[in-house]
Amino acid sequence: MAMEFRRSSSRISETSGSAIALIVLLFIHGAHSFYLPGVAPQDFEKGDELKVKVNKLTSIKTQLPYSYYSLPFCRPKKIVDSTENLGEVLRGDRIENAPYSFKMREPQMCNILGRVTLDAKTAKAFKEKIDDEYRVNMILDNLPLVVPIERVDQGSPSVVYQLGYHVGLKGQYEGSKEQKFFMHNHLAFTVRYHRDVQTDAARIVGFEVKPYSVKHEYEGEWSEKTRLTTCDPHTKRLVVSSATPQEVEQKKEIIFTYDVDFQESEVKWASRWDAYLLMSDNQIHWFSIVNSLMIVLFLSGMVAMIMLRTLYRDISRYNELETQEEAQEETGWKLVHGDVFRLPTNSDLLCVYVGTGVQCLGMVLVTMIFAMLGFLSPSNRGGLMTAMLLLWVFMGLFAGYASSRLYKMFKGTEWKRIAFRTAFLFPAVVSAIFFVLNALIWGQKSSGAVPFGTMFALIFLWFGISVPLVFVGGYIGFKKPAVDDPVKTNKIPRQIPEQAWYMNPVFSILIGGILPFGAVFIELFFILTSIWLNQFYYIFGFLFLVFVILIVTCAEITVVLCYFQLCSEDYLWWWRSYLTSGSSALYLFLYATFYFFTKLQITKLVSAMLYFGYMLIASYAFFVLTGTIGFYACLWFTRLIYSSVKID
């Protein structure tokens, strides 16, 4: 029976964000990547057995992964779990053996995998996964399974790859309006290999599939020796289309079959990931870089004008004053020299946030450097998350050091209290959100729920390693001599004059966050796409440049606004310097909200809560990161200008 398929959606360029491949661009160019393979190549002789493994079922509509065997697919005699690293477990990867039997360079046609008769429960389970557009993920020789899709790009045909194949599809028979569900029950695999001419050994360089929905038929009663009439290697009858699809309904019989074809390829093993990571939008990334550089140049010009003209002139004039009467006539930033280093309100909390920001900065910086050097291979699933967690733990040493140094500058004496708050404040907030989200995932019976053993490992990393390192860093930092202020602080606080409307703290803080966010928002789009639409993001050369530009932008905008604030005789700059660049996190969260409603098709409440929960954690981390950068820039700036002024 002829039919027309009306797919609910077609996303051409989806590839695996679950691996989140970490690759550096050679010479910072998007088209030529460099990475260390991460694993040794494996040579296969003709006839060698190839072990196919299944991974989780994924959907960009629900963001909830499930294990492959949560659906009633054909199973091997014994299911064996592969060992996953910390990052894989946190991402919901569940790698298990598959019933498929491959022999190297030995094609197979119409292999019968098994037969399943659906009952009401299993039919409902399949329909739910098809409706939510779940994909089946598999692995062969550490390469993920992809579906090649041809598309015309700028007039020339090209092939893009989407990770995994859909469990099934929704459609309607011709002349009918009733929505039906169809199962992809026939898989035509293609294994690409690169052969060594001298040894005749081969290495796998590609793993592709074309799924079909076929209502298989056979004669007589079903047995192990049954031959299908719809797919028979003896009569050379192959599945080449889904003209008679397999419907998913109660009491329907589904027969699972597969073909395996082997094709020799010129692609070498070291370059086998290039096809997965190919991106055609490098011009957009370059536009992002140029856009960000324009912002930096504008701010650099303002800072240069302040430093070279205004400050130089002001300092010269101020130092040449001969009488106290002339000094009293001066206005602006020089008048608040006796209050500019007065202790801020909630100084302990500021120390804690600055230390946490140093911890975030160190983690991000070292992760990017490792990524650029190619140490984190795309074949190392979960490598990014594992590296970031471990780096966060060990950067606790610098967090404790930075917070206690600032605390001692504020004339504090109880460094252990600051170290304790530094070790617990930020992780406690993140953990609380994470536990709530994990409970929601667990309630959905998703493989993304973190098991008890992994939860214990995370708690051990926090309490067993991170907390002691924070205290060690705090002890070392507090033993250092205190940093003296360049000018003395008056005993009586100076009254702050009434400020112009544009110098209102809330207004200036919100204005200050726009430019740092503007420097990164284009790259932010690609990062969100890789995370939530399951696409690879590997251009860490671009990302590192954008990150450097972000640091410079945060520092410069904070210095400029701090100078204007001091010129208005407002000396309460400590917290405002932190919040000025830190407010960019607010714009990040607002953009994430905009992205949710314009790019994603999430309809379930739990999935929406997961999205906003994780983006809240990301925005919070971005706040402490950018806020700390702005704070240190402003601290350096104020110490510099007031140490240059002669004050009796």
XYZ file of C-alpha atoms in Angstrom:
648
model
C 0.000 0.000 0.000
C 1.433 3.343 -0.978
C 1.779 5.887 1.764
C 3.127 9.324 2.412
C 5.269 10.063 5.388
C 4.830 13.378 7.129
C 7.727 13.648 9.458
C 7.091 15.781 12.465
C 10.496 17.387 12.072
C 13.732 16.997 10.187
C 16.927 18.300 11.638
C 19.671 17.797 9.145
C 22.786 18.802 10.918
C 22.390 17.002 14.250
C 25.403 15.116 15.482
C 26.442 13.953 18.888
C 26.771 16.559 21.563
C 26.928 13.688 24.015
C 30.592 13.207 23.187
C 31.155 16.984 23.065
C 34.350 16.494 21.132
C 37.300 18.541 22.284
C 39.435 19.551 19.290
C 41.803 22.417 18.638
C 41.874 24.203 15.304
C 45.243 24.088 13.651
C 46.345 27.724 13.325
C 42.908 28.751 14.657
C 41.177 27.749 11.449
C 37.829 26.047 11.537
C 38.319 23.795 8.528
C 41.568 22.128 9.634
C 41.403 20.450 13.000
C 44.068 18.796 15.104
C 43.480 16.347 17.913
C 45.168 13.462 19.614
C 43.198 10.269 18.918
C 43.219 9.269 22.568
C 43.147 5.524 21.900
C 45.443 3.199 19.995
C 44.189 2.003 16.589
C 42.981 -1.562 16.285
C 43.795 -3.653 13.237
C 41.282 -6.219 11.959
C 41.996 -9.142 9.676
C 39.375 -10.425 7.276
C 36.788 -12.455 9.167
C 37.580 -10.965 12.586
C 34.574 -10.418 14.811
C 33.487 -6.795 15.266
C 31.781 -5.945 18.529
C 28.842 -3.603 18.125
C 27.704 -1.837 21.277
C 24.513 0.064 21.998
C 24.380 3.343 23.887
C 21.531 5.399 25.309
C 18.382 6.542 23.528
C 18.402 10.329 23.164
C 15.868 12.988 22.254
C 16.230 16.741 21.830
C 12.538 17.113 22.662
C 12.776 15.675 26.167
C 16.531 15.887 26.979
C 16.018 12.665 28.973
C 18.277 9.755 27.976
C 17.165 6.141 28.410
C 19.082 2.895 28.207
C 18.735 0.968 24.936
C 17.098 -2.036 26.553
C 14.442 0.084 28.259
C 12.536 -0.669 25.041
C 11.790 -4.302 24.069
C 14.472 -4.567 21.380
C 16.073 -7.908 20.609
C 18.569 -8.791 23.305
C 21.759 -10.871 23.444
C 21.851 -13.906 25.702
C 23.633 -11.874 28.385
C 23.725 -8.092 28.661
C 27.183 -6.819 29.631
C 27.697 -3.205 30.729
C 30.840 -1.397 29.620
C 32.774 0.590 32.200
C 31.939 4.294 31.984
C 33.959 7.208 33.314
C 32.522 9.864 35.618
C 31.564 12.182 32.775
C 29.761 9.430 30.864
C 27.679 8.474 33.889
C 26.713 12.093 34.539
C 25.614 12.455 30.906
C 23.496 9.306 31.092
C 25.616 7.080 28.831
C 24.829 3.398 29.251
C 27.041 1.358 26.909
C 26.065 -2.322 26.566
C 26.694 -5.198 24.179
C 24.400 -5.708 21.169
C 23.046 -8.870 19.494
C 24.429 -7.843 16.077
C 27.110 -10.111 14.612
C 29.631 -8.483 12.254
C 32.595 -10.152 10.544
C 35.278 -7.873 9.130
C 34.948 -7.445 5.323
C 32.267 -10.146 5.118
C 29.008 -8.540 3.877
C 25.721 -9.877 5.165
C 22.227 -9.528 3.746
C 18.877 -9.826 5.482
C 20.162 -11.232 8.748
C 17.237 -11.935 11.067
C 17.941 -10.474 14.499
C 14.752 -11.612 16.186
C 11.013 -11.248 16.484
C 8.899 -9.298 18.976
C 5.128 -9.446 19.412
C 3.820 -6.240 20.921
C 1.403 -6.118 23.805
C -0.385 -3.004 25.023
C 2.516 -1.938 27.271
C 5.335 -2.409 24.741
C 3.314 -0.813 21.932
C 2.699 2.220 24.135
C 6.418 2.425 25.047
C 7.466 2.376 21.383
C 4.850 4.976 20.451
C 5.976 7.338 23.216
C 9.604 7.122 22.129
C 8.690 7.616 18.452
C 6.473 10.582 19.318
C 9.333 12.161 21.291
C 11.714 11.530 18.352
C 14.132 9.329 20.245
C 17.242 8.096 18.477
C 19.145 4.854 18.899
C 22.889 5.306 19.450
C 25.419 2.586 18.699
C 29.210 2.291 18.768
C 31.668 0.276 16.661
C 35.395 0.490 17.398
C 34.662 3.590 19.489
C 32.996 5.343 16.532
C 29.381 6.490 16.960
C 26.755 5.342 14.482
C 25.627 8.093 12.084
C 22.963 8.504 9.413
C 24.388 10.210 6.288
C 22.088 12.834 4.789
C 22.725 14.569 1.513
C 21.855 18.231 1.204
C 22.580 21.022 -1.238
C 24.773 23.669 0.346
C 25.373 26.817 -1.723
C 24.591 25.001 -4.936
C 26.875 22.017 -4.314
C 25.793 18.705 -2.768
C 27.322 17.765 0.573
C 26.837 15.039 3.150
C 26.134 15.762 6.802
C 25.777 13.235 9.582
C 23.197 12.942 12.316
C 24.056 10.796 15.277
C 21.945 7.667 15.620
C 18.758 6.727 13.821
C 15.188 7.411 14.857
C 13.387 4.599 16.684
C 10.587 5.145 14.187
C 8.478 7.796 12.563
C 4.963 9.150 12.445
C 3.033 9.254 9.208
C -0.267 8.755 7.444
C -1.396 6.362 4.796
C -2.321 8.009 1.553
C -5.940 9.151 1.637
C -6.141 8.851 5.433
C -5.892 11.511 8.114
C -5.254 9.086 10.959
C -1.770 9.419 12.480
C 0.143 6.129 12.573
C 3.405 5.064 14.202
C 5.964 3.038 12.232
C 9.019 1.183 13.502
C 12.471 1.240 11.929
C 13.026 -2.497 12.059
C 15.509 -2.989 9.188
C 18.978 -1.443 9.406
C 21.346 -1.263 6.453
C 24.790 -0.810 8.048
C 27.845 0.402 6.156
C 31.254 -0.103 7.743
C 34.021 1.924 6.104
C 37.581 0.723 6.516
C 41.069 1.782 5.505
C 43.225 -1.120 4.370
C 46.992 -1.407 4.723
C 48.301 -2.544 1.342
C 51.319 -4.339 2.807
C 49.693 -6.267 5.661
C 46.108 -6.404 4.311
C 44.916 -5.486 7.822
C 42.170 -2.901 8.011
C 41.101 -0.173 10.426
C 37.536 1.046 10.809
C 37.060 4.674 9.761
C 33.283 4.974 9.448
C 30.065 3.477 10.837
C 26.875 4.459 8.992
C 23.299 3.213 8.789
C 20.155 3.716 6.743
C 17.013 2.725 8.668
C 13.906 1.318 7.000
C 10.430 0.447 8.172
C 9.393 -2.853 6.555
C 6.489 -5.158 7.306
C 8.282 -8.451 6.882
C 6.374 -11.470 5.624
C 7.115 -15.198 5.638
C 5.399 -18.447 4.756
C 4.280 -21.055 7.245
C 4.974 -21.073 10.980
C 7.804 -19.078 12.507
C 10.973 -21.012 13.350
C 14.717 -20.412 13.512
C 15.028 -21.486 9.865
C 12.214 -19.277 8.573
C 13.024 -17.431 5.359
C 11.434 -14.041 4.770
C 9.707 -13.296 1.495
C 10.302 -9.540 1.898
C 14.051 -9.795 2.467
C 15.875 -12.891 1.260
C 19.603 -13.115 0.423
C 19.037 -16.307 -1.575
C 16.745 -14.564 -4.050
C 18.739 -11.311 -3.855
C 15.654 -9.540 -2.544
C 16.873 -6.585 -0.533
C 15.166 -3.807 1.370
C 15.633 -0.569 -0.549
C 12.597 1.450 0.588
C 9.854 1.664 3.194
C 6.971 1.155 0.778
C 5.210 -1.309 3.135
C 6.067 0.027 6.592
C 5.897 -1.815 9.891
C 3.076 -0.386 11.976
C 3.340 -0.182 15.781
C 0.132 -1.529 17.311
C -0.903 -4.021 19.961
C -0.572 -7.687 18.872
C 1.529 -6.652 15.861
C 4.516 -8.853 15.065
C 7.795 -7.011 14.414
C 10.720 -8.821 12.823
C 14.086 -7.082 13.190
C 16.609 -7.528 10.360
C 19.845 -5.932 9.224
C 22.355 -5.773 6.354
C 26.083 -5.167 6.683
C 28.144 -3.754 3.842
C 31.882 -3.039 3.922
C 33.374 -0.240 1.828
C 37.038 0.612 1.496
C 37.873 4.249 2.176
C 40.803 6.546 1.500
C 40.281 8.182 4.905
C 43.058 7.254 7.297
C 42.371 6.160 10.846
C 43.842 9.323 12.393
C 41.388 11.447 10.366
C 38.269 9.350 10.819
C 36.603 11.915 13.096
C 36.944 14.740 10.555
C 33.680 13.897 8.798
C 31.824 13.974 12.123
C 33.309 17.328 13.056
C 33.035 19.098 9.716
C 31.411 22.505 10.130
C 30.455 24.872 7.317
C 29.789 28.020 9.340
C 33.325 29.199 10.064
C 32.471 32.614 8.636
C 29.985 33.118 11.453
C 32.689 32.354 14.010
C 35.062 34.799 12.375
C 32.273 37.375 12.426
C 31.921 36.687 16.143
C 35.639 37.277 16.659
C 35.623 40.518 14.649
C 32.497 41.718 16.466
C 34.118 41.065 19.831
C 37.377 42.710 18.785
C 35.497 45.875 17.836
C 34.080 46.018 21.352
C 37.542 45.512 22.848
C 39.103 48.192 20.655
C 36.378 50.663 21.630
C 36.874 49.978 25.339
C 40.655 49.989 24.993
C 40.432 53.430 23.411
C 38.402 54.708 26.353
C 40.799 53.200 28.895
C 43.779 54.648 27.027
C 42.142 58.065 27.011
C 41.530 57.881 30.753
C 44.970 56.577 31.601
C 47.080 58.678 29.238
C 45.167 61.951 29.194
C 42.798 62.438 32.095
C 44.714 60.635 34.810
C 48.087 61.914 33.739
C 46.831 65.487 33.692
C 44.932 65.138 36.957
C 47.830 63.539 38.806
C 50.265 66.145 37.539
C 48.022 69.014 38.585
C 47.259 67.463 41.944
C 50.909 66.879 42.787
C 51.816 70.457 41.866
C 49.343 72.057 44.309
C 51.111 74.175 46.846
C 48.443 75.172 49.324
C 45.662 73.420 51.165
C 43.225 75.985 49.786
C 44.090 74.909 46.255
C 43.644 71.280 47.245
C 40.192 71.983 48.588
C 39.192 73.418 45.226
C 39.906 70.095 43.545
C 37.012 67.820 42.733
C 36.556 64.317 41.453
C 38.285 61.052 42.238
C 41.112 62.692 44.221
C 38.780 63.933 46.935
C 37.766 60.415 48.006
C 41.320 59.186 48.626
C 40.568 58.949 52.334
C 37.577 56.644 51.792
C 38.311 54.686 48.621
C 39.837 51.776 50.537
C 37.258 51.761 53.335
C 35.998 48.248 54.076
C 32.923 47.327 52.011
C 29.739 46.022 53.554
C 29.612 42.201 53.709
C 33.346 42.087 53.065
C 33.499 38.407 54.085
C 31.001 37.449 51.388
C 32.968 39.421 48.811
C 36.109 37.468 49.743
C 34.230 34.188 49.307
C 32.887 35.136 45.871
C 36.274 36.378 44.676
C 37.897 33.096 45.733
C 35.165 31.102 43.984
C 35.655 33.191 40.849
C 39.367 32.402 40.848
C 38.473 28.716 41.101
C 36.122 28.998 38.087
C 38.652 30.987 36.079
C 41.403 28.461 36.689
C 39.146 25.538 35.780
C 37.975 27.097 32.487
C 41.422 28.314 31.488
C 43.205 25.000 32.056
C 40.378 23.034 30.388
C 40.633 25.173 27.252
C 44.406 24.847 27.136
C 44.163 21.061 27.354
C 41.465 21.099 24.673
C 43.563 23.262 22.365
C 46.538 20.946 22.790
C 44.342 18.038 21.716
C 44.601 16.011 24.923
C 40.846 15.502 25.147
C 39.929 13.338 22.188
C 36.444 13.196 20.620
C 36.558 9.442 21.137
C 36.797 10.018 24.880
C 33.125 10.343 25.741
C 32.597 12.314 28.937
C 36.155 13.624 28.829
C 35.137 17.276 29.042
C 32.908 16.834 32.080
C 35.404 14.617 33.879
C 38.240 17.075 33.258
C 36.206 20.060 34.427
C 35.099 18.309 37.626
C 38.629 17.256 38.536
C 40.053 20.673 37.704
C 37.372 22.346 39.794
C 38.340 20.163 42.750
C 42.062 20.881 42.497
C 41.556 24.592 41.849
C 40.188 24.778 45.399
C 43.770 25.499 46.454
C 43.733 28.790 44.530
C 40.220 29.614 45.746
C 41.304 29.402 49.373
C 44.458 31.391 48.677
C 42.651 34.235 46.866
C 39.852 34.568 49.424
C 42.193 34.589 52.446
C 44.569 37.097 50.825
C 41.718 39.511 50.226
C 40.341 38.799 53.699
C 43.677 39.708 55.282
C 43.796 42.902 53.222
C 40.445 43.723 54.836
C 42.160 43.297 58.237
C 40.334 40.027 58.955
C 41.648 37.533 61.513
C 39.447 34.411 61.266
C 40.740 32.866 58.045
C 39.253 29.434 58.796
C 35.734 30.863 58.641
C 36.432 32.382 55.215
C 37.992 29.138 53.978
C 34.955 27.188 55.187
C 32.491 29.498 53.435
C 34.601 29.473 50.259
C 34.630 25.669 50.253
C 30.869 25.336 50.732
C 28.897 28.349 49.471
C 29.057 27.932 45.685
C 29.166 24.095 45.623
C 26.236 23.942 48.070
C 24.036 26.116 45.844
C 24.956 24.133 42.737
C 24.510 20.798 44.546
C 21.071 21.787 45.821
C 19.891 22.595 42.283
C 21.576 19.461 40.940
C 19.917 17.176 43.516
C 16.485 18.583 42.694
C 17.072 18.079 38.967
C 18.428 14.581 39.569
C 15.307 13.718 41.546
C 13.182 14.837 38.588
C 15.263 12.695 36.207
C 15.033 9.729 38.576
C 11.269 10.170 38.708
C 11.179 9.816 34.913
C 13.208 6.555 35.194
C 15.822 8.007 32.868
C 19.373 6.689 32.587
C 20.467 10.305 33.113
C 19.754 9.944 36.842
C 23.044 9.805 38.738
C 23.359 6.457 40.574
C 24.209 6.249 44.265
C 27.810 5.173 43.658
C 28.526 8.155 41.436
C 26.808 10.477 43.914
C 29.118 9.150 46.616
C 32.132 9.778 44.356
C 31.030 13.394 43.798
C 30.601 13.938 47.544
C 34.050 12.442 48.155
C 35.610 14.779 45.564
C 33.983 17.722 47.305
C 34.563 16.865 50.972
C 37.628 14.653 50.613
C 39.719 16.705 48.201
C 38.261 20.139 47.418
C 37.512 21.245 51.005
C 40.972 20.317 52.372
C 42.650 22.052 49.432
C 40.640 25.226 50.087
C 41.833 25.205 53.704
C 45.443 24.603 52.625
C 45.215 27.517 50.180
C 43.591 29.671 52.854
C 46.363 28.902 55.324
C 49.085 29.726 52.801
C 47.358 32.944 51.726
C 46.781 34.145 55.273
C 50.417 33.553 56.234
C 51.492 35.974 53.521
C 52.031 39.593 54.657
C 48.975 41.803 54.212
C 48.786 44.113 51.211
C 49.010 47.711 52.426
C 46.693 50.366 51.035
C 48.458 53.098 49.024
C 46.594 55.818 50.981
C 45.309 56.065 54.541
C 41.616 55.729 55.299
C 39.887 58.496 57.271
C 38.139 57.568 60.493
C 34.954 59.431 59.564
C 33.288 58.379 56.267
C 32.880 61.109 53.698
C 29.358 61.957 52.638
C 28.582 60.861 49.081
C 26.990 63.664 47.062
C 23.763 63.120 45.172
C 24.489 61.205 41.985
C 23.263 61.812 38.455
C 20.609 59.398 37.195
C 23.033 57.603 34.914
C 25.349 56.892 37.860
C 22.604 55.076 39.745
C 24.134 51.762 40.948
C 21.449 49.542 39.409
C 21.566 51.348 36.068
C 25.365 51.402 35.776
C 25.631 47.739 36.821
C 23.105 46.651 34.190
C 24.828 48.755 31.530
C 28.195 47.242 32.450
C 27.057 43.691 31.719
C 25.921 44.366 28.150
C 29.352 44.582 26.499
C 30.869 41.400 28.030
C 27.760 39.498 26.979
C 27.912 41.096 23.523
C 31.456 39.783 23.148
C 30.379 36.159 23.580
C 26.734 35.839 22.575
C 27.391 34.608 19.015
C 29.651 31.830 20.270
C 27.112 31.168 22.998
C 24.591 30.197 20.323
C 26.850 27.400 19.065
C 27.553 26.189 22.602
C 23.844 25.982 23.431
C 23.211 24.221 20.128
C 25.873 21.608 20.851
C 24.461 20.929 24.320
C 20.714 20.976 23.684
C 20.476 19.980 20.003
C 23.073 17.194 20.207
C 25.682 18.628 17.888
C 29.444 18.463 18.085
C 31.287 21.557 19.298
C 35.016 21.253 18.754
C 36.282 24.671 17.637
C 38.127 25.500 20.812
C 40.540 27.744 18.935
C 37.700 30.197 18.334
C 36.369 29.696 21.839
C 39.726 30.452 23.453
C 40.003 33.706 21.488
C 36.486 34.670 22.550
C 37.327 33.829 26.164
C 40.406 36.066 26.092
C 38.289 38.847 24.597
C 35.724 38.289 27.369
C 38.411 38.720 30.041
C 39.691 41.934 28.455
C 36.165 43.299 27.993
C 35.158 42.580 31.608
C 38.317 44.250 32.889
C 38.040 47.338 30.694
C 34.335 48.067 31.135
C 34.719 47.754 34.912
C 37.711 50.105 34.956
C 35.889 52.705 32.843
C 32.732 52.664 34.963
C 34.766 52.605 38.183
C 36.633 55.728 37.080
C 33.370 57.535 36.310
C 32.041 56.471 39.717
C 35.093 57.805 41.564
C 34.915 61.053 39.595
C 31.370 61.433 40.953
C 32.881 61.164 44.462
C 31.217 57.782 45.070
C 33.809 55.586 46.751
C 31.626 52.478 47.219
C 33.285 50.633 44.350
C 34.073 47.221 45.849
C 30.807 45.410 45.258
C 29.877 47.503 42.243
C 33.069 46.468 40.439
C 32.123 42.811 41.008
C 28.522 43.266 39.937
C 29.300 45.438 36.893
C 30.851 42.679 34.798
C 29.050 39.939 36.735
C 25.696 41.296 35.537
C 26.511 39.801 32.119
C 25.268 36.520 33.638
C 21.773 38.033 33.768
C 21.880 38.626 30.023
C 23.192 35.088 29.513
C 20.175 33.650 31.332
C 17.781 35.933 29.423
C 19.362 34.773 26.149
C 19.018 31.152 27.264
C 15.322 31.827 27.859
C 15.014 33.359 24.387
C 16.835 30.335 22.906
C 14.438 27.973 24.683
C 11.346 29.512 23.123
C 12.777 30.082 19.641
C 15.060 27.082 18.956
C 13.930 24.206 21.117
C 10.773 22.128 20.876
C 10.596 21.059 24.498
C 6.987 20.657 25.630
C 7.252 18.564 28.802
C 7.405 20.368 32.147
C 10.184 18.162 33.524
C 12.352 18.771 30.451
C 11.793 22.532 30.711
C 12.740 22.446 34.396
C 15.924 20.554 33.516
C 16.833 23.143 30.889
C 16.309 26.162 33.108
C 17.896 24.435 36.099
C 21.121 23.670 34.254
C 21.188 27.099 32.606
C 20.741 28.670 36.052
C 23.836 26.783 37.240
C 25.753 27.914 34.126
C 24.671 31.533 34.619
C 25.651 31.445 38.295
C 29.121 30.145 37.391
C 29.404 32.805 34.676
C 28.486 35.447 37.284
C 31.281 34.536 39.699
C 33.755 34.170 36.832
C 33.132 37.522 35.159
C 32.558 39.323 38.457
C 35.963 38.246 39.770
C 37.685 39.422 36.588
C 36.069 42.855 36.907
C 36.857 43.076 40.613
C 40.568 42.380 40.210
C 40.807 44.820 37.282
C 39.199 47.551 39.378
C 41.363 46.730 42.408
C 44.500 47.036 40.287
C 43.236 50.293 38.751
C 42.393 52.019 42.027
C 45.647 50.998 43.670
C 47.540 52.239 40.627
C 45.998 55.705 40.443
C 46.001 56.425 44.180
C 49.576 55.246 44.616
C 50.549 57.883 42.044
C 49.115 60.769 44.061
C 51.161 62.633 46.687
C 49.039 63.030 49.774
C 50.223 64.567 53.039
